[in-house]
């Protein structure tokens, strides 16, 4: 996967994503992260890339030319990407399912906005996906891009080590992950659930599945409205969910 990030703050992207799991994947050549400075495409003597909004109002708007020239340069060097993502609170919400779909691409181009936004005409011309990471407003698209690159990259084969498998993650099966325990066997008087010490893989898998359902019911009941999730339940799991909700009545 080759990522291209159009930004006014390339060092934010480079510094953050050169560490830890994502940094290791980049060093190993599984992914490449290319932060491209939009300011390098300013034709202005003072390297301005923004101007006052037509019609008045507060703030500044990023001009279309530097953004378009930055995009064209990326395309001329790297080829076209199928998807060009603009980070905006007006976008559809980024989810695990979106991360999975994006992880199948060979390359992705991101555009980070700043100030009051980006001139609409260049967005119309180059953007294929408007994406938001949540219903709150950030000062720019850099943090959202880093969130997306992290979530997407860890789904690409070879990025996570065997020990860090994504198989049982929260959301992988539409449920939250079950609780985890490690040594010591007793902490502040609390014991590790007996079944986890039993070595019985079948019972452990069953317990974890039920605890996933319990946790999802308690913390994110909205996830249980997805018919596909409910259809994946065994009869016993359905019974368990019914008991949970009856206890609440
Ligand atoms: N830019 C500013 N706020 C944002 C958000 N919540 N998601 C994506 N991009 C943004």
Short mmCIF file of C-alpha atoms and ligand atoms in Angstrom, two decimals:
data_model
loop_
_atom_site.label_atom_id
_atom_site.label_comp_id
_atom_site.label_asym_id
_atom_site.label_seq_id
_atom_site.Cartn_x
_atom_site.Cartn_y
_atom_site.Cartn_z
CA UNK A 1 0.00 0.00 0.00
CA UNK A 2 1.33 3.41 -0.96
CA UNK A 3 -0.22 6.32 0.94
CA UNK A 4 0.05 9.91 -0.33
CA UNK A 5 -0.99 12.67 2.05
CA UNK A 6 -1.49 16.21 0.76
CA UNK A 7 -0.99 18.48 3.77
CA UNK A 8 0.37 21.81 5.00
CA UNK A 9 2.06 19.95 7.89
CA UNK A 10 3.99 17.01 6.42
CA UNK A 11 6.16 16.69 9.52
CA UNK A 12 3.11 15.85 11.65
CA UNK A 13 2.43 12.86 9.42
CA UNK A 14 6.05 11.76 9.05
CA UNK A 15 6.88 12.02 12.75
CA UNK A 16 3.79 10.26 14.01
CA UNK A 17 3.74 7.38 11.55
CA UNK A 18 7.48 6.59 11.72
CA UNK A 19 7.03 4.97 15.16
CA UNK A 20 5.75 1.63 16.45
CA UNK A 21 3.87 -0.91 14.32
CA UNK A 22 3.20 1.42 11.38
CA UNK A 23 6.81 2.67 11.38
CA UNK A 24 8.04 -0.93 11.31
CA UNK A 25 5.73 -1.76 8.37
CA UNK A 26 7.10 1.25 6.46
CA UNK A 27 10.70 0.24 7.19
CA UNK A 28 9.89 -3.28 5.99
CA UNK A 29 8.45 -1.90 2.74
CA UNK A 30 4.92 -3.30 3.30
CA UNK A 31 3.54 0.24 3.20
CA UNK A 32 4.97 3.61 2.14
CA UNK A 33 3.84 6.92 3.60
CA UNK A 34 4.48 9.95 1.42
CA UNK A 35 3.57 13.31 2.93
CA UNK A 36 3.49 16.01 0.25
CA UNK A 37 3.53 19.68 1.21
CA UNK A 38 0.78 21.63 -0.57
CA UNK A 39 2.73 24.84 0.08
CA UNK A 40 5.42 23.62 -2.34
CA UNK A 41 2.83 24.18 -5.10
CA UNK A 42 2.04 27.78 -4.24
CA UNK A 43 2.68 30.20 -7.08
CA UNK A 44 2.59 33.09 -4.65
CA UNK A 45 5.77 35.02 -3.79
CA UNK A 46 4.98 34.61 -0.10
CA UNK A 47 3.96 30.96 -0.53
CA UNK A 48 0.34 31.68 0.42
CA UNK A 49 -2.11 28.85 -0.20
CA UNK A 50 -5.25 30.46 1.26
CA UNK A 51 -7.39 33.53 0.68
CA UNK A 52 -10.53 35.30 1.95
CA UNK A 53 -13.86 33.59 1.26
CA UNK A 54 -16.00 35.06 -1.54
CA UNK A 55 -19.19 36.37 0.03
CA UNK A 56 -17.42 37.26 3.25
CA UNK A 57 -17.31 35.51 6.58
CA UNK A 58 -14.69 34.44 9.07
CA UNK A 59 -11.52 32.54 8.30
CA UNK A 60 -9.57 31.69 5.20
CA UNK A 61 -10.17 29.14 2.46
CA UNK A 62 -7.51 26.99 0.82
CA UNK A 63 -7.12 27.94 -2.84
CA UNK A 64 -7.79 25.36 -5.55
CA UNK A 65 -4.62 25.71 -7.63
CA UNK A 66 -1.96 24.57 -5.14
CA UNK A 67 -4.15 21.60 -4.14
CA UNK A 68 -4.76 20.62 -7.75
CA UNK A 69 -1.09 20.98 -8.73
CA UNK A 70 -0.05 18.91 -5.72
CA UNK A 71 -2.55 16.21 -6.72
CA UNK A 72 -1.42 16.26 -10.39
CA UNK A 73 2.19 15.90 -9.37
CA UNK A 74 1.41 12.86 -7.21
CA UNK A 75 -0.56 11.28 -10.06
CA UNK A 76 2.15 12.00 -12.64
CA UNK A 77 4.79 10.34 -10.44
CA UNK A 78 2.80 7.52 -8.87
CA UNK A 79 -0.12 6.95 -11.23
CA UNK A 80 -3.80 7.47 -10.48
CA UNK A 81 -5.29 6.14 -7.25
CA UNK A 82 -8.85 4.78 -7.44
CA UNK A 83 -9.79 6.71 -4.32
CA UNK A 84 -8.95 10.24 -3.18
CA UNK A 85 -10.11 10.85 0.38
CA UNK A 86 -10.96 14.28 1.80
CA UNK A 87 -11.07 14.44 5.60
CA UNK A 88 -14.06 16.47 6.71
CA UNK A 89 -16.65 16.39 9.50
CA UNK A 90 -19.19 16.46 6.63
CA UNK A 91 -18.08 13.03 5.39
CA UNK A 92 -19.56 9.60 6.03
CA UNK A 93 -18.28 8.05 9.22
CA UNK A 94 -15.10 5.96 9.19
CA UNK A 95 -15.76 2.44 10.53
CA UNK A 96 -13.96 -0.90 10.72
CA UNK A 97 -15.84 -1.98 7.58
CA UNK A 98 -14.53 1.12 5.75
CA UNK A 99 -11.01 0.36 6.99
CA UNK A 100 -11.30 -3.16 5.57
CA UNK A 101 -12.47 -1.89 2.18
CA UNK A 102 -9.68 0.71 1.96
CA UNK A 103 -7.06 -1.90 2.98
CA UNK A 104 -7.69 -3.74 -0.32
CA UNK A 105 -6.45 -0.79 -2.43
CA UNK A 106 -2.88 -0.55 -3.81
CA UNK A 107 -2.63 3.18 -3.12
CA UNK A 108 -4.66 5.92 -1.46
CA UNK A 109 -4.43 9.69 -1.75
CA UNK A 110 -5.58 11.83 1.20
CA UNK A 111 -6.26 15.57 1.29
CA UNK A 112 -6.03 17.38 4.63
CA UNK A 113 -7.96 20.63 4.82
CA UNK A 114 -7.19 23.54 7.11
CA UNK A 115 -8.59 26.97 7.89
CA UNK A 116 -12.31 27.19 7.03
CA UNK A 117 -12.06 24.58 4.29
CA UNK A 118 -10.95 24.04 0.72
CA UNK A 119 -12.35 25.71 -2.41
CA UNK A 120 -15.29 23.54 -3.48
CA UNK A 121 -14.27 23.36 -7.15
CA UNK A 122 -11.08 21.40 -6.60
CA UNK A 123 -12.87 19.06 -4.20
CA UNK A 124 -15.47 18.37 -6.92
CA UNK A 125 -12.69 17.60 -9.35
CA UNK A 126 -10.45 15.22 -7.41
CA UNK A 127 -12.23 13.79 -4.32
CA UNK A 128 -13.98 10.40 -4.49
CA UNK A 129 -14.67 9.89 -0.74
CA UNK A 130 -15.55 12.42 1.98
CA UNK A 131 -14.71 10.82 5.32
CA UNK A 132 -15.24 11.91 8.93
CA UNK A 133 -13.71 10.18 11.95
CA UNK A 134 -16.51 11.33 14.28
CA UNK A 135 -19.02 14.02 15.07
CA UNK A 136 -16.64 16.65 16.40
CA UNK A 137 -14.57 19.32 14.68
CA UNK A 138 -10.78 19.18 14.59
CA UNK A 139 -8.39 21.92 13.44
CA UNK A 140 -7.29 19.98 10.38
CA UNK A 141 -7.30 16.66 8.57
CA UNK A 142 -3.89 15.47 9.79
CA UNK A 143 -5.04 13.63 12.93
CA UNK A 144 -7.93 11.95 11.05
CA UNK A 145 -5.52 10.79 8.30
CA UNK A 146 -3.23 9.28 10.91
CA UNK A 147 -6.18 7.52 12.51
CA UNK A 148 -7.22 6.13 9.12
CA UNK A 149 -3.73 5.02 8.08
CA UNK A 150 -3.26 3.24 11.40
CA UNK A 151 -6.62 1.44 11.22
CA UNK A 152 -6.19 0.50 7.53
CA UNK A 153 -2.55 -0.59 7.74
CA UNK A 154 -3.02 -3.05 10.59
CA UNK A 155 -5.40 -5.01 8.33
CA UNK A 156 -2.76 -5.42 5.60
CA UNK A 157 -1.11 -8.87 5.73
CA UNK A 158 2.34 -8.72 7.31
CA UNK A 159 1.82 -5.44 9.17
CA UNK A 160 0.84 -7.03 12.48
CA UNK A 161 3.04 -9.75 13.88
CA UNK A 162 1.49 -13.17 14.64
CA UNK A 163 1.20 -12.08 18.27
CA UNK A 164 -0.82 -8.98 17.31
CA UNK A 165 -3.38 -10.71 15.12
CA UNK A 166 -6.45 -8.69 14.10
CA UNK A 167 -8.61 -11.82 14.00
CA UNK A 168 -10.36 -11.33 17.34
CA UNK A 169 -10.41 -7.51 17.41
CA UNK A 170 -13.42 -5.56 18.50
CA UNK A 171 -15.76 -5.02 15.48
CA UNK A 172 -14.22 -7.89 13.45
CA UNK A 173 -17.44 -9.89 13.92
CA UNK A 174 -19.60 -6.86 14.68
CA UNK A 175 -19.07 -7.32 18.44
CA UNK A 176 -16.73 -5.82 21.02
CA UNK A 177 -13.77 -7.92 22.10
CA UNK A 178 -14.02 -10.13 25.22
CA UNK A 179 -12.03 -9.17 28.38
CA UNK A 180 -8.39 -10.24 28.57
CA UNK A 181 -6.31 -11.41 31.56
CA UNK A 182 -2.66 -12.15 32.19
CA UNK A 183 -0.51 -13.03 35.23
CA UNK A 184 -0.88 -12.86 38.18
CA UNK A 185 -3.75 -15.30 38.71
CA UNK A 186 -5.05 -13.08 41.53
CA UNK A 187 -4.95 -9.25 41.61
CA UNK A 188 -6.38 -7.21 44.50
CA UNK A 189 -8.47 -10.23 45.50
CA UNK A 190 -9.88 -10.71 41.99
CA UNK A 191 -9.29 -14.07 40.34
CA UNK A 192 -8.88 -14.77 36.63
CA UNK A 193 -12.07 -16.55 35.40
CA UNK A 194 -11.65 -20.27 36.04
CA UNK A 195 -12.41 -21.39 32.49
CA UNK A 196 -9.36 -19.53 31.13
CA UNK A 197 -7.08 -21.68 33.29
CA UNK A 198 -8.77 -24.93 32.21
CA UNK A 199 -6.85 -25.42 28.96
CA UNK A 200 -10.16 -26.52 27.34
CA UNK A 201 -10.09 -24.62 24.04
CA UNK A 202 -13.72 -25.28 23.18
CA UNK A 203 -15.00 -23.97 26.50
CA UNK A 204 -12.67 -20.97 26.34
CA UNK A 205 -13.87 -20.04 22.85
CA UNK A 206 -17.50 -20.36 23.97
CA UNK A 207 -16.92 -18.26 27.11
CA UNK A 208 -15.15 -15.55 25.08
CA UNK A 209 -17.97 -15.37 22.57
CA UNK A 210 -20.57 -14.97 25.33
CA UNK A 211 -18.46 -12.33 27.09
CA UNK A 212 -18.17 -10.48 23.74
CA UNK A 213 -21.95 -10.48 23.54
CA UNK A 214 -22.32 -9.35 27.17
CA UNK A 215 -19.82 -6.52 26.70
CA UNK A 216 -21.47 -5.37 23.48
CA UNK A 217 -24.89 -5.46 25.15
CA UNK A 218 -23.61 -3.41 28.10
CA UNK A 219 -21.43 -0.88 26.28
CA UNK A 220 -22.60 -0.66 22.67
CA UNK A 221 -26.12 -2.08 22.41
CA UNK A 222 -26.55 -0.20 19.11
CA UNK A 223 -24.20 -2.75 17.47
CA UNK A 224 -26.74 -5.48 18.20
CA UNK A 225 -29.29 -3.83 15.90
CA UNK A 226 -27.35 -5.14 12.89
CA UNK A 227 -29.36 -8.11 11.52
CA UNK A 228 -26.16 -9.74 10.19
CA UNK A 229 -24.72 -9.86 13.71
CA UNK A 230 -27.86 -11.45 15.17
CA UNK A 231 -28.01 -13.97 12.33
CA UNK A 232 -24.48 -15.11 13.18
CA UNK A 233 -25.61 -16.11 16.69
CA UNK A 234 -26.14 -19.73 17.72
CA UNK A 235 -29.33 -20.65 19.55
CA UNK A 236 -27.40 -20.63 22.85
CA UNK A 237 -26.02 -17.15 22.12
CA UNK A 238 -29.50 -15.88 21.34
CA UNK A 239 -30.76 -17.31 24.64
CA UNK A 240 -27.89 -15.63 26.46
CA UNK A 241 -28.75 -12.25 24.94
CA UNK A 242 -32.41 -12.74 25.86
CA UNK A 243 -31.42 -13.48 29.47
CA UNK A 244 -29.31 -10.33 29.58
CA UNK A 245 -32.17 -8.16 28.42
CA UNK A 246 -34.69 -9.88 30.72
CA UNK A 247 -32.43 -9.16 33.71
CA UNK A 248 -32.64 -5.48 32.75
CA UNK A 249 -36.44 -5.34 32.71
N1 LIG B 1 -11.51 17.65 9.89
C1 LIG B 1 -11.98 18.35 10.95
N2 LIG B 1 -12.72 17.60 11.73
C2 LIG B 1 -12.75 16.35 11.19
C3 LIG B 1 -13.38 15.13 11.53
N3 LIG B 1 -14.14 14.99 12.62
N4 LIG B 1 -13.18 14.06 10.73
C4 LIG B 1 -12.43 14.19 9.62
N5 LIG B 1 -11.83 15.33 9.24
C5 LIG B 1 -11.98 16.39 10.02
#
